[in-house]
């Protein structure tokens, strides 16, 4: 699969764009970040939007590029109640959309009153189109936090 590389600069601009959209259309009470890929955008959004609470859920689905498990598995469940809260779920990318499907269900089970999804990117075939997103690509995205120079030590 072809790859596309996003830079920190592109990501930061994208997060600010998401923050603007959220401020205008859906100012949340709580952010639910999906580990690992959603955590950096979730924390950044929390600071930009005024120190919003961030809750974490960890869902494992991919073993490798294009190699998925049968279904997403929750490895860190949501902690505490979301009773009556406006919640935005944040992830890096909605690919099949299955991870988001699972997380939306969990957030509703925790009592959230309103739920929206914000992702940096989405794939054209996803079954969960995020309410807010910036990039749309059919390539495998490499995020800047996944890339690092190899340091050779003597
Ligand atoms: P989905 O459940 O929508 O198929 O996959 C969601 C998760 O798989 C994302 O949160 C992300 O961690 C991983 N993923 C899917 N597509 C990509 C991609 O193109 N690049 C990266 N880095 N991760 C991806």
mmCIF file with all atom_site columns, C-alpha atoms and ligand atoms in Angstrom:
data_model
loop_
_atom_site.group_PDB
_atom_site.id
_atom_site.type_symbol
_atom_site.label_atom_id
_atom_site.label_alt_id
_atom_site.label_comp_id
_atom_site.label_asym_id
_atom_site.label_entity_id
_atom_site.label_seq_id
_atom_site.pdbx_PDB_ins_code
_atom_site.Cartn_x
_atom_site.Cartn_y
_atom_site.Cartn_z
_atom_site.occupancy
_atom_site.B_iso_or_equiv
_atom_site.pdbx_formal_charge
_atom_site.auth_seq_id
_atom_site.auth_comp_id
_atom_site.auth_asym_id
_atom_site.auth_atom_id
_atom_site.pdbx_PDB_model_num
ATOM   1   C CA  . UNK A 1 1   ? 0.000   0.000   0.000  1.00 0.00 ? 1   UNK A CA  1
ATOM   2   C CA  . UNK A 1 2   ? 1.250   3.485   -0.807 1.00 0.00 ? 2   UNK A CA  1
ATOM   3   C CA  . UNK A 1 3   ? 2.195   5.598   2.163  1.00 0.00 ? 3   UNK A CA  1
ATOM   4   C CA  . UNK A 1 4   ? 1.734   9.264   2.878  1.00 0.00 ? 4   UNK A CA  1
ATOM   5   C CA  . UNK A 1 5   ? 3.867   11.036  5.477  1.00 0.00 ? 5   UNK A CA  1
ATOM   6   C CA  . UNK A 1 6   ? 2.365   13.837  7.548  1.00 0.00 ? 6   UNK A CA  1
ATOM   7   C CA  . UNK A 1 7   ? 4.578   16.365  9.312  1.00 0.00 ? 7   UNK A CA  1
ATOM   8   C CA  . UNK A 1 8   ? 4.200   17.824  12.809 1.00 0.00 ? 8   UNK A CA  1
ATOM   9   C CA  . UNK A 1 9   ? 3.408   21.140  11.181 1.00 0.00 ? 9   UNK A CA  1
ATOM   10  C CA  . UNK A 1 10  ? 0.561   19.658  9.117  1.00 0.00 ? 10  UNK A CA  1
ATOM   11  C CA  . UNK A 1 11  ? -0.748  17.827  12.178 1.00 0.00 ? 11  UNK A CA  1
ATOM   12  C CA  . UNK A 1 12  ? -0.690  20.923  14.356 1.00 0.00 ? 12  UNK A CA  1
ATOM   13  C CA  . UNK A 1 13  ? -2.529  22.965  11.742 1.00 0.00 ? 13  UNK A CA  1
ATOM   14  C CA  . UNK A 1 14  ? -5.064  20.147  11.397 1.00 0.00 ? 14  UNK A CA  1
ATOM   15  C CA  . UNK A 1 15  ? -5.609  20.062  15.172 1.00 0.00 ? 15  UNK A CA  1
ATOM   16  C CA  . UNK A 1 16  ? -6.192  23.825  15.229 1.00 0.00 ? 16  UNK A CA  1
ATOM   17  C CA  . UNK A 1 17  ? -8.697  23.404  12.361 1.00 0.00 ? 17  UNK A CA  1
ATOM   18  C CA  . UNK A 1 18  ? -10.522 20.707  14.372 1.00 0.00 ? 18  UNK A CA  1
ATOM   19  C CA  . UNK A 1 19  ? -10.486 22.944  17.450 1.00 0.00 ? 19  UNK A CA  1
ATOM   20  C CA  . UNK A 1 20  ? -12.100 25.761  15.444 1.00 0.00 ? 20  UNK A CA  1
ATOM   21  C CA  . UNK A 1 21  ? -14.801 23.443  14.142 1.00 0.00 ? 21  UNK A CA  1
ATOM   22  C CA  . UNK A 1 22  ? -15.487 22.095  17.612 1.00 0.00 ? 22  UNK A CA  1
ATOM   23  C CA  . UNK A 1 23  ? -15.667 25.578  19.112 1.00 0.00 ? 23  UNK A CA  1
ATOM   24  C CA  . UNK A 1 24  ? -18.180 26.649  16.471 1.00 0.00 ? 24  UNK A CA  1
ATOM   25  C CA  . UNK A 1 25  ? -20.313 23.492  16.248 1.00 0.00 ? 25  UNK A CA  1
ATOM   26  C CA  . UNK A 1 26  ? -19.874 21.229  19.261 1.00 0.00 ? 26  UNK A CA  1
ATOM   27  C CA  . UNK A 1 27  ? -18.001 22.477  22.279 1.00 0.00 ? 27  UNK A CA  1
ATOM   28  C CA  . UNK A 1 28  ? -17.479 19.258  24.290 1.00 0.00 ? 28  UNK A CA  1
ATOM   29  C CA  . UNK A 1 29  ? -17.330 18.786  28.077 1.00 0.00 ? 29  UNK A CA  1
ATOM   30  C CA  . UNK A 1 30  ? -15.020 15.785  27.779 1.00 0.00 ? 30  UNK A CA  1
ATOM   31  C CA  . UNK A 1 31  ? -12.592 14.416  25.197 1.00 0.00 ? 31  UNK A CA  1
ATOM   32  C CA  . UNK A 1 32  ? -12.212 10.659  24.837 1.00 0.00 ? 32  UNK A CA  1
ATOM   33  C CA  . UNK A 1 33  ? -8.842  9.886   23.238 1.00 0.00 ? 33  UNK A CA  1
ATOM   34  C CA  . UNK A 1 34  ? -8.304  6.494   21.650 1.00 0.00 ? 34  UNK A CA  1
ATOM   35  C CA  . UNK A 1 35  ? -4.858  5.076   22.445 1.00 0.00 ? 35  UNK A CA  1
ATOM   36  C CA  . UNK A 1 36  ? -2.425  5.257   20.986 1.00 0.00 ? 36  UNK A CA  1
ATOM   37  C CA  . UNK A 1 37  ? -2.985  7.347   17.847 1.00 0.00 ? 37  UNK A CA  1
ATOM   38  C CA  . UNK A 1 38  ? -5.720  9.571   19.232 1.00 0.00 ? 38  UNK A CA  1
ATOM   39  C CA  . UNK A 1 39  ? -3.855  10.614  22.364 1.00 0.00 ? 39  UNK A CA  1
ATOM   40  C CA  . UNK A 1 40  ? -1.566  13.292  20.961 1.00 0.00 ? 40  UNK A CA  1
ATOM   41  C CA  . UNK A 1 41  ? -4.409  15.083  19.124 1.00 0.00 ? 41  UNK A CA  1
ATOM   42  C CA  . UNK A 1 42  ? -6.689  14.596  22.180 1.00 0.00 ? 42  UNK A CA  1
ATOM   43  C CA  . UNK A 1 43  ? -4.228  16.220  24.589 1.00 0.00 ? 43  UNK A CA  1
ATOM   44  C CA  . UNK A 1 44  ? -3.434  19.054  22.172 1.00 0.00 ? 44  UNK A CA  1
ATOM   45  C CA  . UNK A 1 45  ? -7.165  19.712  21.629 1.00 0.00 ? 45  UNK A CA  1
ATOM   46  C CA  . UNK A 1 46  ? -7.732  19.718  25.368 1.00 0.00 ? 46  UNK A CA  1
ATOM   47  C CA  . UNK A 1 47  ? -5.166  22.489  25.843 1.00 0.00 ? 47  UNK A CA  1
ATOM   48  C CA  . UNK A 1 48  ? -6.406  24.533  22.880 1.00 0.00 ? 48  UNK A CA  1
ATOM   49  C CA  . UNK A 1 49  ? -10.053 24.292  23.954 1.00 0.00 ? 49  UNK A CA  1
ATOM   50  C CA  . UNK A 1 50  ? -9.324  25.321  27.551 1.00 0.00 ? 50  UNK A CA  1
ATOM   51  C CA  . UNK A 1 51  ? -8.048  22.427  29.605 1.00 0.00 ? 51  UNK A CA  1
ATOM   52  C CA  . UNK A 1 52  ? -10.872 20.029  28.916 1.00 0.00 ? 52  UNK A CA  1
ATOM   53  C CA  . UNK A 1 53  ? -10.935 16.698  30.698 1.00 0.00 ? 53  UNK A CA  1
ATOM   54  C CA  . UNK A 1 54  ? -9.379  13.858  28.672 1.00 0.00 ? 54  UNK A CA  1
ATOM   55  C CA  . UNK A 1 55  ? -10.443 10.272  29.200 1.00 0.00 ? 55  UNK A CA  1
ATOM   56  C CA  . UNK A 1 56  ? -8.588  7.379   27.612 1.00 0.00 ? 56  UNK A CA  1
ATOM   57  C CA  . UNK A 1 57  ? -9.737  4.164   26.013 1.00 0.00 ? 57  UNK A CA  1
ATOM   58  C CA  . UNK A 1 58  ? -7.369  1.680   24.393 1.00 0.00 ? 58  UNK A CA  1
ATOM   59  C CA  . UNK A 1 59  ? -8.573  -0.446  21.519 1.00 0.00 ? 59  UNK A CA  1
ATOM   60  C CA  . UNK A 1 60  ? -6.322  -2.885  19.683 1.00 0.00 ? 60  UNK A CA  1
ATOM   61  C CA  . UNK A 1 61  ? -7.235  -3.803  16.124 1.00 0.00 ? 61  UNK A CA  1
ATOM   62  C CA  . UNK A 1 62  ? -4.120  -3.750  13.937 1.00 0.00 ? 62  UNK A CA  1
ATOM   63  C CA  . UNK A 1 63  ? -1.178  -6.100  14.200 1.00 0.00 ? 63  UNK A CA  1
ATOM   64  C CA  . UNK A 1 64  ? 0.636   -4.458  11.302 1.00 0.00 ? 64  UNK A CA  1
ATOM   65  C CA  . UNK A 1 65  ? -0.101  -2.440  8.171  1.00 0.00 ? 65  UNK A CA  1
ATOM   66  C CA  . UNK A 1 66  ? -3.092  -4.146  6.561  1.00 0.00 ? 66  UNK A CA  1
ATOM   67  C CA  . UNK A 1 67  ? -3.061  -6.971  9.116  1.00 0.00 ? 67  UNK A CA  1
ATOM   68  C CA  . UNK A 1 68  ? -6.054  -6.714  11.404 1.00 0.00 ? 68  UNK A CA  1
ATOM   69  C CA  . UNK A 1 69  ? -7.368  -8.849  14.214 1.00 0.00 ? 69  UNK A CA  1
ATOM   70  C CA  . UNK A 1 70  ? -10.860 -10.322 13.911 1.00 0.00 ? 70  UNK A CA  1
ATOM   71  C CA  . UNK A 1 71  ? -12.495 -7.502  15.820 1.00 0.00 ? 71  UNK A CA  1
ATOM   72  C CA  . UNK A 1 72  ? -11.328 -4.569  17.920 1.00 0.00 ? 72  UNK A CA  1
ATOM   73  C CA  . UNK A 1 73  ? -10.486 -5.478  21.493 1.00 0.00 ? 73  UNK A CA  1
ATOM   74  C CA  . UNK A 1 74  ? -10.785 -3.008  24.387 1.00 0.00 ? 74  UNK A CA  1
ATOM   75  C CA  . UNK A 1 75  ? -7.567  -3.292  26.373 1.00 0.00 ? 75  UNK A CA  1
ATOM   76  C CA  . UNK A 1 76  ? -8.092  -0.210  28.589 1.00 0.00 ? 76  UNK A CA  1
ATOM   77  C CA  . UNK A 1 77  ? -11.789 0.448   29.273 1.00 0.00 ? 77  UNK A CA  1
ATOM   78  C CA  . UNK A 1 78  ? -13.235 3.905   29.878 1.00 0.00 ? 78  UNK A CA  1
ATOM   79  C CA  . UNK A 1 79  ? -12.980 4.919   33.504 1.00 0.00 ? 79  UNK A CA  1
ATOM   80  C CA  . UNK A 1 80  ? -15.868 6.623   35.303 1.00 0.00 ? 80  UNK A CA  1
ATOM   81  C CA  . UNK A 1 81  ? -19.178 8.041   34.188 1.00 0.00 ? 81  UNK A CA  1
ATOM   82  C CA  . UNK A 1 82  ? -19.956 10.324  31.251 1.00 0.00 ? 82  UNK A CA  1
ATOM   83  C CA  . UNK A 1 83  ? -23.519 10.897  32.496 1.00 0.00 ? 83  UNK A CA  1
ATOM   84  C CA  . UNK A 1 84  ? -25.113 13.873  30.755 1.00 0.00 ? 84  UNK A CA  1
ATOM   85  C CA  . UNK A 1 85  ? -21.851 14.960  29.092 1.00 0.00 ? 85  UNK A CA  1
ATOM   86  C CA  . UNK A 1 86  ? -21.146 16.271  25.605 1.00 0.00 ? 86  UNK A CA  1
ATOM   87  C CA  . UNK A 1 87  ? -18.325 14.039  24.441 1.00 0.00 ? 87  UNK A CA  1
ATOM   88  C CA  . UNK A 1 88  ? -16.006 14.216  21.478 1.00 0.00 ? 88  UNK A CA  1
ATOM   89  C CA  . UNK A 1 89  ? -14.142 11.034  20.610 1.00 0.00 ? 89  UNK A CA  1
ATOM   90  C CA  . UNK A 1 90  ? -10.734 11.758  19.101 1.00 0.00 ? 90  UNK A CA  1
ATOM   91  C CA  . UNK A 1 91  ? -8.648  9.432   16.967 1.00 0.00 ? 91  UNK A CA  1
ATOM   92  C CA  . UNK A 1 92  ? -5.901  9.749   14.383 1.00 0.00 ? 92  UNK A CA  1
ATOM   93  C CA  . UNK A 1 93  ? -7.758  8.050   11.506 1.00 0.00 ? 93  UNK A CA  1
ATOM   94  C CA  . UNK A 1 94  ? -11.018 6.276   10.772 1.00 0.00 ? 94  UNK A CA  1
ATOM   95  C CA  . UNK A 1 95  ? -10.041 3.408   8.452  1.00 0.00 ? 95  UNK A CA  1
ATOM   96  C CA  . UNK A 1 96  ? -12.590 0.571   8.552  1.00 0.00 ? 96  UNK A CA  1
ATOM   97  C CA  . UNK A 1 97  ? -14.420 2.550   11.231 1.00 0.00 ? 97  UNK A CA  1
ATOM   98  C CA  . UNK A 1 98  ? -14.707 -0.522  13.452 1.00 0.00 ? 98  UNK A CA  1
ATOM   99  C CA  . UNK A 1 99  ? -12.649 0.958   16.273 1.00 0.00 ? 99  UNK A CA  1
ATOM   100 C CA  . UNK A 1 100 ? -14.853 4.032   16.346 1.00 0.00 ? 100 UNK A CA  1
ATOM   101 C CA  . UNK A 1 101 ? -17.979 1.900   16.278 1.00 0.00 ? 101 UNK A CA  1
ATOM   102 C CA  . UNK A 1 102 ? -16.825 0.113   19.440 1.00 0.00 ? 102 UNK A CA  1
ATOM   103 C CA  . UNK A 1 103 ? -15.791 3.341   21.167 1.00 0.00 ? 103 UNK A CA  1
ATOM   104 C CA  . UNK A 1 104 ? -19.038 5.177   20.307 1.00 0.00 ? 104 UNK A CA  1
ATOM   105 C CA  . UNK A 1 105 ? -20.949 2.309   21.911 1.00 0.00 ? 105 UNK A CA  1
ATOM   106 C CA  . UNK A 1 106 ? -18.764 2.440   25.051 1.00 0.00 ? 106 UNK A CA  1
ATOM   107 C CA  . UNK A 1 107 ? -19.158 6.202   25.363 1.00 0.00 ? 107 UNK A CA  1
ATOM   108 C CA  . UNK A 1 108 ? -22.944 5.896   25.072 1.00 0.00 ? 108 UNK A CA  1
ATOM   109 C CA  . UNK A 1 109 ? -22.959 3.075   27.634 1.00 0.00 ? 109 UNK A CA  1
ATOM   110 C CA  . UNK A 1 110 ? -21.066 5.397   30.011 1.00 0.00 ? 110 UNK A CA  1
ATOM   111 C CA  . UNK A 1 111 ? -24.050 7.776   29.825 1.00 0.00 ? 111 UNK A CA  1
ATOM   112 C CA  . UNK A 1 112 ? -22.916 10.487  27.393 1.00 0.00 ? 112 UNK A CA  1
ATOM   113 C CA  . UNK A 1 113 ? -25.780 12.714  26.304 1.00 0.00 ? 113 UNK A CA  1
ATOM   114 C CA  . UNK A 1 114 ? -24.268 13.799  22.999 1.00 0.00 ? 114 UNK A CA  1
ATOM   115 C CA  . UNK A 1 115 ? -21.406 12.154  21.108 1.00 0.00 ? 115 UNK A CA  1
ATOM   116 C CA  . UNK A 1 116 ? -19.413 13.352  18.109 1.00 0.00 ? 116 UNK A CA  1
ATOM   117 C CA  . UNK A 1 117 ? -16.245 12.075  16.487 1.00 0.00 ? 117 UNK A CA  1
ATOM   118 C CA  . UNK A 1 118 ? -13.199 14.115  15.432 1.00 0.00 ? 118 UNK A CA  1
ATOM   119 C CA  . UNK A 1 119 ? -10.316 12.519  13.511 1.00 0.00 ? 119 UNK A CA  1
ATOM   120 C CA  . UNK A 1 120 ? -7.311  13.946  11.792 1.00 0.00 ? 120 UNK A CA  1
ATOM   121 C CA  . UNK A 1 121 ? -8.017  11.761  8.791  1.00 0.00 ? 121 UNK A CA  1
ATOM   122 C CA  . UNK A 1 122 ? -10.457 9.315   7.237  1.00 0.00 ? 122 UNK A CA  1
ATOM   123 C CA  . UNK A 1 123 ? -10.341 6.678   4.515  1.00 0.00 ? 123 UNK A CA  1
ATOM   124 C CA  . UNK A 1 124 ? -12.963 6.867   1.747  1.00 0.00 ? 124 UNK A CA  1
ATOM   125 C CA  . UNK A 1 125 ? -14.325 3.398   2.594  1.00 0.00 ? 125 UNK A CA  1
ATOM   126 C CA  . UNK A 1 126 ? -14.883 3.897   6.312  1.00 0.00 ? 126 UNK A CA  1
ATOM   127 C CA  . UNK A 1 127 ? -18.250 2.997   7.779  1.00 0.00 ? 127 UNK A CA  1
ATOM   128 C CA  . UNK A 1 128 ? -17.905 5.713   10.418 1.00 0.00 ? 128 UNK A CA  1
ATOM   129 C CA  . UNK A 1 129 ? -17.330 9.072   8.761  1.00 0.00 ? 129 UNK A CA  1
ATOM   130 C CA  . UNK A 1 130 ? -16.107 11.390  11.512 1.00 0.00 ? 130 UNK A CA  1
ATOM   131 C CA  . UNK A 1 131 ? -18.274 14.449  12.200 1.00 0.00 ? 131 UNK A CA  1
ATOM   132 C CA  . UNK A 1 132 ? -15.058 16.470  11.987 1.00 0.00 ? 132 UNK A CA  1
ATOM   133 C CA  . UNK A 1 133 ? -11.935 15.543  10.013 1.00 0.00 ? 133 UNK A CA  1
ATOM   134 C CA  . UNK A 1 134 ? -9.215  17.255  8.010  1.00 0.00 ? 134 UNK A CA  1
ATOM   135 C CA  . UNK A 1 135 ? -7.476  14.788  5.664  1.00 0.00 ? 135 UNK A CA  1
ATOM   136 C CA  . UNK A 1 136 ? -9.042  12.153  3.410  1.00 0.00 ? 136 UNK A CA  1
ATOM   137 C CA  . UNK A 1 137 ? -6.771  9.568   1.789  1.00 0.00 ? 137 UNK A CA  1
ATOM   138 C CA  . UNK A 1 138 ? -6.755  5.966   0.585  1.00 0.00 ? 138 UNK A CA  1
ATOM   139 C CA  . UNK A 1 139 ? -3.054  5.612   1.479  1.00 0.00 ? 139 UNK A CA  1
ATOM   140 C CA  . UNK A 1 140 ? -1.463  4.295   4.648  1.00 0.00 ? 140 UNK A CA  1
ATOM   141 C CA  . UNK A 1 141 ? -0.713  7.388   6.745  1.00 0.00 ? 141 UNK A CA  1
ATOM   142 C CA  . UNK A 1 142 ? 2.537   7.659   8.653  1.00 0.00 ? 142 UNK A CA  1
ATOM   143 C CA  . UNK A 1 143 ? 2.114   10.131  11.507 1.00 0.00 ? 143 UNK A CA  1
ATOM   144 C CA  . UNK A 1 144 ? 5.105   12.141  12.726 1.00 0.00 ? 144 UNK A CA  1
ATOM   145 C CA  . UNK A 1 145 ? 5.076   10.447  16.141 1.00 0.00 ? 145 UNK A CA  1
ATOM   146 C CA  . UNK A 1 146 ? 5.599   7.087   14.402 1.00 0.00 ? 146 UNK A CA  1
ATOM   147 C CA  . UNK A 1 147 ? 8.779   8.248   12.677 1.00 0.00 ? 147 UNK A CA  1
ATOM   148 C CA  . UNK A 1 148 ? 12.163  8.862   14.240 1.00 0.00 ? 148 UNK A CA  1
ATOM   149 C CA  . UNK A 1 149 ? 15.737  8.986   13.073 1.00 0.00 ? 149 UNK A CA  1
ATOM   150 C CA  . UNK A 1 150 ? 17.796  5.924   13.779 1.00 0.00 ? 150 UNK A CA  1
ATOM   151 C CA  . UNK A 1 151 ? 20.630  6.862   16.098 1.00 0.00 ? 151 UNK A CA  1
ATOM   152 C CA  . UNK A 1 152 ? 23.645  4.633   15.718 1.00 0.00 ? 152 UNK A CA  1
ATOM   153 C CA  . UNK A 1 153 ? 25.719  4.370   18.875 1.00 0.00 ? 153 UNK A CA  1
ATOM   154 C CA  . UNK A 1 154 ? 29.335  3.307   18.731 1.00 0.00 ? 154 UNK A CA  1
HETATM 155 P P1  . LIG B 2 .   ? -10.168 1.192   12.046 1.00 0.00 ? 1   LIG B P1  1
HETATM 156 O O1  . LIG B 2 .   ? -10.801 0.496   13.196 1.00 0.00 ? 1   LIG B O1  1
HETATM 157 O O2  . LIG B 2 .   ? -10.913 2.437   11.630 1.00 0.00 ? 1   LIG B O2  1
HETATM 158 O O3  . LIG B 2 .   ? -9.934  0.273   10.892 1.00 0.00 ? 1   LIG B O3  1
HETATM 159 O O4  . LIG B 2 .   ? -8.730  1.582   12.481 1.00 0.00 ? 1   LIG B O4  1
HETATM 160 C C1  . LIG B 2 .   ? -8.483  2.507   13.427 1.00 0.00 ? 1   LIG B C1  1
HETATM 161 C C2  . LIG B 2 .   ? -7.063  2.469   13.961 1.00 0.00 ? 1   LIG B C2  1
HETATM 162 O O5  . LIG B 2 .   ? -6.147  1.732   13.140 1.00 0.00 ? 1   LIG B O5  1
HETATM 163 C C3  . LIG B 2 .   ? -6.539  3.859   13.986 1.00 0.00 ? 1   LIG B C3  1
HETATM 164 O O6  . LIG B 2 .   ? -6.829  4.439   15.217 1.00 0.00 ? 1   LIG B O6  1
HETATM 165 C C4  . LIG B 2 .   ? -5.055  3.662   13.790 1.00 0.00 ? 1   LIG B C4  1
HETATM 166 O O7  . LIG B 2 .   ? -4.423  3.412   15.010 1.00 0.00 ? 1   LIG B O7  1
HETATM 167 C C5  . LIG B 2 .   ? -4.940  2.433   12.931 1.00 0.00 ? 1   LIG B C5  1
HETATM 168 N N1  . LIG B 2 .   ? -4.831  2.826   11.506 1.00 0.00 ? 1   LIG B N1  1
HETATM 169 C C6  . LIG B 2 .   ? -5.731  2.605   10.530 1.00 0.00 ? 1   LIG B C6  1
HETATM 170 N N2  . LIG B 2 .   ? -5.331  3.129   9.365  1.00 0.00 ? 1   LIG B N2  1
HETATM 171 C C7  . LIG B 2 .   ? -4.129  3.708   9.613  1.00 0.00 ? 1   LIG B C7  1
HETATM 172 C C8  . LIG B 2 .   ? -3.192  4.441   8.811  1.00 0.00 ? 1   LIG B C8  1
HETATM 173 O O8  . LIG B 2 .   ? -3.354  4.685   7.614  1.00 0.00 ? 1   LIG B O8  1
HETATM 174 N N3  . LIG B 2 .   ? -2.060  4.871   9.436  1.00 0.00 ? 1   LIG B N3  1
HETATM 175 C C9  . LIG B 2 .   ? -1.808  4.630   10.755 1.00 0.00 ? 1   LIG B C9  1
HETATM 176 N N4  . LIG B 2 .   ? -0.673  5.086   11.254 1.00 0.00 ? 1   LIG B N4  1
HETATM 177 N N5  . LIG B 2 .   ? -2.664  3.949   11.539 1.00 0.00 ? 1   LIG B N5  1
HETATM 178 C C10 . LIG B 2 .   ? -3.814  3.504   10.978 1.00 0.00 ? 1   LIG B C10 1
#
